[in-house]
Short mmCIF file of N, CA and C in Angstrom, two decimals:
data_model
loop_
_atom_site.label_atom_id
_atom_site.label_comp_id
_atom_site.label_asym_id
_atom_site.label_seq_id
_atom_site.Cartn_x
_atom_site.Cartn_y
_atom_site.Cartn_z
N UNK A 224 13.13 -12.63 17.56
CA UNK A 224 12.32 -11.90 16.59
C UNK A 224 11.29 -12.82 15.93
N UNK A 225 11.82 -14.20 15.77
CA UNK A 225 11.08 -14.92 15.06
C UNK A 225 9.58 -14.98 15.93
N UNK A 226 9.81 -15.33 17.14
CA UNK A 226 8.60 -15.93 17.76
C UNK A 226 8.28 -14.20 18.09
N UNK A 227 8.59 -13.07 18.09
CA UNK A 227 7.51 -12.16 17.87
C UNK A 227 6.86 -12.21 16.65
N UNK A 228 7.12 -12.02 15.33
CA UNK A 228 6.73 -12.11 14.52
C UNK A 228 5.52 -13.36 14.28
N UNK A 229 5.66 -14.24 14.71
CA UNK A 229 4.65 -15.39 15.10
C UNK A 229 3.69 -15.27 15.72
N UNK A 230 3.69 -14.21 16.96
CA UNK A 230 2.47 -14.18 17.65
C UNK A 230 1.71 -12.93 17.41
N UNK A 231 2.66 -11.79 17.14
CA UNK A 231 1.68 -10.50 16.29
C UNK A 231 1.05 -11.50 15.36
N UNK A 232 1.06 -12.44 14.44
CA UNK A 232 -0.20 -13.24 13.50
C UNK A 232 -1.04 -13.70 14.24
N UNK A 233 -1.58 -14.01 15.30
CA UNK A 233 -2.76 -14.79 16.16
C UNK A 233 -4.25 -13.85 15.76
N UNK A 234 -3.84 -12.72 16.05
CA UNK A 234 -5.12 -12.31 15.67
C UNK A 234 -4.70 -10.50 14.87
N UNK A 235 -6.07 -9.90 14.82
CA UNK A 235 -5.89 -8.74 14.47
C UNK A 235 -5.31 -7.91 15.26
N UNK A 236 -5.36 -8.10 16.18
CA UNK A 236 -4.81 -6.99 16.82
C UNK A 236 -4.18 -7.32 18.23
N UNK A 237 -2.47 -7.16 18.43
CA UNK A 237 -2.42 -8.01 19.47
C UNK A 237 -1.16 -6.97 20.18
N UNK A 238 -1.27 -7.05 21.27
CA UNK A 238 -1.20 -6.00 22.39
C UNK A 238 0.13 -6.68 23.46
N UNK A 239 1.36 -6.40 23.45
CA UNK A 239 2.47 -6.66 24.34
C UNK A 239 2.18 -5.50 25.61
N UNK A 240 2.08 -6.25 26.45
CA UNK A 240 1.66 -5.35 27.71
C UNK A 240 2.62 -5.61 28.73
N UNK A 241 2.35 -4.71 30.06
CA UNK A 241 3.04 -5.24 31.57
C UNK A 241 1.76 -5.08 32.68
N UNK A 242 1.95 -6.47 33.07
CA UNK A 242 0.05 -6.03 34.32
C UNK A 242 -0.06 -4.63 34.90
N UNK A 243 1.17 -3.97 35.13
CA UNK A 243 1.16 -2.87 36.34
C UNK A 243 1.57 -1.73 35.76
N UNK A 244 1.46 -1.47 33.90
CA UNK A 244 1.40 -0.44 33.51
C UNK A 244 0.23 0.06 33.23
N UNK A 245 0.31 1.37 33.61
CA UNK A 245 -1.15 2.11 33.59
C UNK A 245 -1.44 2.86 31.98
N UNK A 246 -0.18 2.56 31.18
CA UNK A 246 -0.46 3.31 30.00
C UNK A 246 -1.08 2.21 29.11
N UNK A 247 -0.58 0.98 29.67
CA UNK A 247 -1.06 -0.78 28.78
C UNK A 247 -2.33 -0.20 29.23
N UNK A 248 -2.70 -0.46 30.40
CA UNK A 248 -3.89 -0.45 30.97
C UNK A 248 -5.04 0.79 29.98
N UNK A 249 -4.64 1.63 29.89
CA UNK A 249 -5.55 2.75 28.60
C UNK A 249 -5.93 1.79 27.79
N UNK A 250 -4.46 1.40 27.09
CA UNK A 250 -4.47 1.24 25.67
C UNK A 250 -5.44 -0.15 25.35
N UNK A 251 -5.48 -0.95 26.48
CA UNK A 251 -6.14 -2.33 26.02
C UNK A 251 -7.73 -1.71 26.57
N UNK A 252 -8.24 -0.52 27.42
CA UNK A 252 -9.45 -0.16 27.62
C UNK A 252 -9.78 0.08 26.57
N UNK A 253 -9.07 1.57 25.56
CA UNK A 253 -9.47 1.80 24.25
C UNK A 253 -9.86 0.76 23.42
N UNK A 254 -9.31 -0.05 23.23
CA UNK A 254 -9.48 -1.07 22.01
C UNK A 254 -10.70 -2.62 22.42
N UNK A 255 -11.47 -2.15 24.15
CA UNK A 255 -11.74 -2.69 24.15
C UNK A 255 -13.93 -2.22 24.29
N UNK A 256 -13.06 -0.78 24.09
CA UNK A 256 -14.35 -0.08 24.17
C UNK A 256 -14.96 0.19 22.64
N UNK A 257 -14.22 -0.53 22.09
CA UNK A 257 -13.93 -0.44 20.60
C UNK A 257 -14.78 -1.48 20.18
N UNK A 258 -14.57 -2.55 21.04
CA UNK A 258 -15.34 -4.05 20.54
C UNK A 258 -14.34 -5.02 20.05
N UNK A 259 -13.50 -4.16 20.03
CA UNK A 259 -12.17 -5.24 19.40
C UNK A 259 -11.67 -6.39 20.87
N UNK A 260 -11.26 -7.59 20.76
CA UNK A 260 -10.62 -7.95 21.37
C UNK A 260 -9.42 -8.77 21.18
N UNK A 261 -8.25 -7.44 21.67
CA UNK A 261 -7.39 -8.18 20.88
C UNK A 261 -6.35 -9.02 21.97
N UNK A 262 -5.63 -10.04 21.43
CA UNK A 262 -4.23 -11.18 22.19
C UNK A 262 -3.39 -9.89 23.17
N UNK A 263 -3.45 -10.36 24.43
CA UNK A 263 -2.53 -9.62 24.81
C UNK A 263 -1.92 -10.12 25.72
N UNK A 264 -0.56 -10.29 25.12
CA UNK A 264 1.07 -10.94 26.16
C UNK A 264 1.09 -10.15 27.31
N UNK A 265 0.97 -10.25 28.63
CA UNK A 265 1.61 -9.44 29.69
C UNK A 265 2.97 -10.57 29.46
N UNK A 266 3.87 -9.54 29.30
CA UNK A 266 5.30 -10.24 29.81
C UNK A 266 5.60 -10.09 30.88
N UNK A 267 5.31 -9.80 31.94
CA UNK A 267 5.23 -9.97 33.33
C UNK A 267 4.77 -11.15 33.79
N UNK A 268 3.98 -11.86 33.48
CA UNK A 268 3.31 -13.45 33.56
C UNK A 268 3.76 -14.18 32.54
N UNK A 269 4.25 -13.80 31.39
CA UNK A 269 4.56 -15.32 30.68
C UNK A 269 6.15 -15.81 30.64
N UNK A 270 6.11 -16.92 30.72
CA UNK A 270 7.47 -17.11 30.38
C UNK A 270 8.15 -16.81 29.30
N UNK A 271 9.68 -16.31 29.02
CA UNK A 271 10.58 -15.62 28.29
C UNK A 271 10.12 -14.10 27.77
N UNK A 272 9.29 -13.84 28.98
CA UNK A 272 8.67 -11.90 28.60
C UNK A 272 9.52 -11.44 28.48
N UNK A 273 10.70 -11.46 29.65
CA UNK A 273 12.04 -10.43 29.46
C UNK A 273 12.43 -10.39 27.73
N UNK A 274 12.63 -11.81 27.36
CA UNK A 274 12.84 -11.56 26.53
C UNK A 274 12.79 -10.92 25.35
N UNK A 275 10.95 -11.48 25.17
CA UNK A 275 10.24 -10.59 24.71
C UNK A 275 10.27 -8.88 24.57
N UNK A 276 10.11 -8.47 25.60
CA UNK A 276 10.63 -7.06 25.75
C UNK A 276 11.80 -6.72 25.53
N UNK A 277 12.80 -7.62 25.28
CA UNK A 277 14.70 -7.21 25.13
C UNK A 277 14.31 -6.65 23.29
N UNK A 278 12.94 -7.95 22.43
CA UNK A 278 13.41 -7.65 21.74
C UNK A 278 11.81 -6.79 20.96
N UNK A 279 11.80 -6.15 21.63
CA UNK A 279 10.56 -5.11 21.45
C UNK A 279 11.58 -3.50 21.61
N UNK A 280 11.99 -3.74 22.27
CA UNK A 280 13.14 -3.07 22.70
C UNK A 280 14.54 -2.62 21.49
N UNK A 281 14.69 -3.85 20.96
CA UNK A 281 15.58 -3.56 19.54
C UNK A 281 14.72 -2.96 18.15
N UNK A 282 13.29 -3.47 18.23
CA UNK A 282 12.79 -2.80 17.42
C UNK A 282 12.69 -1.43 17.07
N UNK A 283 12.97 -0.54 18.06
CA UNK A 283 12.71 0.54 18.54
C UNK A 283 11.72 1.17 19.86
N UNK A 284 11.22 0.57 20.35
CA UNK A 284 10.26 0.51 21.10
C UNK A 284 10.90 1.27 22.28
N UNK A 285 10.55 2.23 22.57
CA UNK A 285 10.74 3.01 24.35
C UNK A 285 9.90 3.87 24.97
N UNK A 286 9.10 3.46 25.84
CA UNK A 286 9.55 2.10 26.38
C UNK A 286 8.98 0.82 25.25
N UNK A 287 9.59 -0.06 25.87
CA UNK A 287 8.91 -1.44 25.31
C UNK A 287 7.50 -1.86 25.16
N UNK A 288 6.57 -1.29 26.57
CA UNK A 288 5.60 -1.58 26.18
C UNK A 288 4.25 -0.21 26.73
N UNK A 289 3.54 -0.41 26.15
CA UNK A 289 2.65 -0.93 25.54
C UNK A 289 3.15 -0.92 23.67
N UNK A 290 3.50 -1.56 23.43
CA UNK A 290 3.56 -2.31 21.69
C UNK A 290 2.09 -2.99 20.89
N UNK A 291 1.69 -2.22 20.25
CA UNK A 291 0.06 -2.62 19.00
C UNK A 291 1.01 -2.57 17.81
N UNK A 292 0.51 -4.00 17.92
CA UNK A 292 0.59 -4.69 16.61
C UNK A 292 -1.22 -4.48 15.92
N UNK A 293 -1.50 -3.93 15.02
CA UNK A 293 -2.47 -4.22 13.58
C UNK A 293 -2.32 -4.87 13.11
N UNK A 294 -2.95 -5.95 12.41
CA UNK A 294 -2.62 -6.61 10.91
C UNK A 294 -1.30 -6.92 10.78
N UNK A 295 -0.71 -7.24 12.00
CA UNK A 295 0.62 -7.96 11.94
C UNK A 295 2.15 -6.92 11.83
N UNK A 296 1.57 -5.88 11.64
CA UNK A 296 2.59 -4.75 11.73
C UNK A 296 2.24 -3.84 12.94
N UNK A 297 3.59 -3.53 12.74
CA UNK A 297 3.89 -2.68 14.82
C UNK A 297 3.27 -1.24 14.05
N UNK A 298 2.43 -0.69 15.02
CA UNK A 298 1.89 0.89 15.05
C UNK A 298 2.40 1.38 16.10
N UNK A 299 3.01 0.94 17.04
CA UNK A 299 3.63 1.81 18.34
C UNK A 299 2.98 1.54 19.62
N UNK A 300 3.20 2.58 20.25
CA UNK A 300 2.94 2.63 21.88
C UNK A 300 1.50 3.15 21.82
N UNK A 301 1.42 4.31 22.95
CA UNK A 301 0.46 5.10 23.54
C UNK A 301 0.58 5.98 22.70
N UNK A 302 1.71 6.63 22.50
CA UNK A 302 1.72 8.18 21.14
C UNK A 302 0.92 7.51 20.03
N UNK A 303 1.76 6.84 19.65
CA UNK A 303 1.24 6.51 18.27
C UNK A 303 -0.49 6.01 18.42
N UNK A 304 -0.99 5.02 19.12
CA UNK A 304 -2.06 5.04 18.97
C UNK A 304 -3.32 6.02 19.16
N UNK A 305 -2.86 6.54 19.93
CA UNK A 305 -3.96 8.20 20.53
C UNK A 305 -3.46 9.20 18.88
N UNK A 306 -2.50 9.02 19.18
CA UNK A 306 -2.18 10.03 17.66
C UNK A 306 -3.28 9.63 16.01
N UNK A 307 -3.57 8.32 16.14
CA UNK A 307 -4.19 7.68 14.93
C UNK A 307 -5.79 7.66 15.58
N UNK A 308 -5.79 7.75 17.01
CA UNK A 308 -7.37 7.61 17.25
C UNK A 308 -7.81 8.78 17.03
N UNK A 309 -6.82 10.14 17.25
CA UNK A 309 -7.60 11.33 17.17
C UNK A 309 -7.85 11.89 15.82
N UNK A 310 -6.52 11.62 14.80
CA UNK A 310 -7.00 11.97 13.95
C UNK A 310 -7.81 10.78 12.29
N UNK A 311 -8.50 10.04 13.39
CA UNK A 311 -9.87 9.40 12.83
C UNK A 311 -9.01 8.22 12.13
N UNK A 312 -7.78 7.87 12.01
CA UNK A 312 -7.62 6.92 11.49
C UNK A 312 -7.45 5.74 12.06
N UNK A 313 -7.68 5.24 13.21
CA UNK A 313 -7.62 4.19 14.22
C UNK A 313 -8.56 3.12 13.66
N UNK A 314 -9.80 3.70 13.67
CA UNK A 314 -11.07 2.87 13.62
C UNK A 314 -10.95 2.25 12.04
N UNK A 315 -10.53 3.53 10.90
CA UNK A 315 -10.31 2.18 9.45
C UNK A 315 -9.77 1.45 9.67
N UNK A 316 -8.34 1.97 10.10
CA UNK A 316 -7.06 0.16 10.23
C UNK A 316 -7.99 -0.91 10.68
N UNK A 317 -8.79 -0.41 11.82
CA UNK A 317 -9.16 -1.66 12.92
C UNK A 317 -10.07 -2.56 12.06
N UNK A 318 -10.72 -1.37 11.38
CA UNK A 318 -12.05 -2.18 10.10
C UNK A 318 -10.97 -3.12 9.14
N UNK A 319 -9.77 -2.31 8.51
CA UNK A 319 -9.28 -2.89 6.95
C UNK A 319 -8.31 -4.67 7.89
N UNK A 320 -8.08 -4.64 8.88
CA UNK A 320 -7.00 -5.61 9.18
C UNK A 320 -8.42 -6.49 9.96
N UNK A 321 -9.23 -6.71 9.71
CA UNK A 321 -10.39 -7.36 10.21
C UNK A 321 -10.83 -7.65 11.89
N UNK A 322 -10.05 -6.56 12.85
CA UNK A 322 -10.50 -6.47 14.02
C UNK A 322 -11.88 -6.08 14.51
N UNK A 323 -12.85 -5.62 13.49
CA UNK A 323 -14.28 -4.46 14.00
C UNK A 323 -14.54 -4.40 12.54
N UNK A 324 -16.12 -4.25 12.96
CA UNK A 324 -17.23 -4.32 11.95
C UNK A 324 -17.59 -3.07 11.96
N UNK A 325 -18.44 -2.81 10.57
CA UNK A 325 -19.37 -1.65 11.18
C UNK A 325 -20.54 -2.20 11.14
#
């Protein structure tokens, strides 16, 4: 937990992924059509991903990934973020946690 908590801080907005998920794959297009660019772990390529995901996984997370971290706090998967893009609140967070300008 510790070293998650450590790397959601790198930047504003940071993205636990898997290369060969197609829902990661949305979620890092959205945010990148956004202008944002945010850290993103494939745990599939780094070393101790499993882990990583064991404990993305205790958080509540199911599946594990795609996991957005904001401003250092977990917002969820694919639901949760489409859920906050549609109803217009995506783009403040992204402004108030310093990922995007206007």
């Amino acid at each position: 937990m510790d070293r998650i908590n450590r790397m959601v801080l790198e930047r504003p907005v940071v993205i636990f992924s898997r290369s060969s998920c197609c829902m990661c794959h949305t979620i890092k297009m959205l945010f990148r059509e956004f202008g944002v660019n945010p850290v993103v772990h494939e745990l599939d390529e780094i070393p101790r991903g499993r882990e990583i995901e064991q404990a993305l996984s205790r958080l509540g997370r199911s599946p594990a990934v795609p996991a957005v971290f904001i401003g250092g706090e977990l917002v969820g998967g694919t639901n949760e973020v489409m859920s906050l893009h549609l109803n217009r609140s995506l783009i403040p967070r992204l402004i108030q946690a310093g990922a995007m300008w206007v």
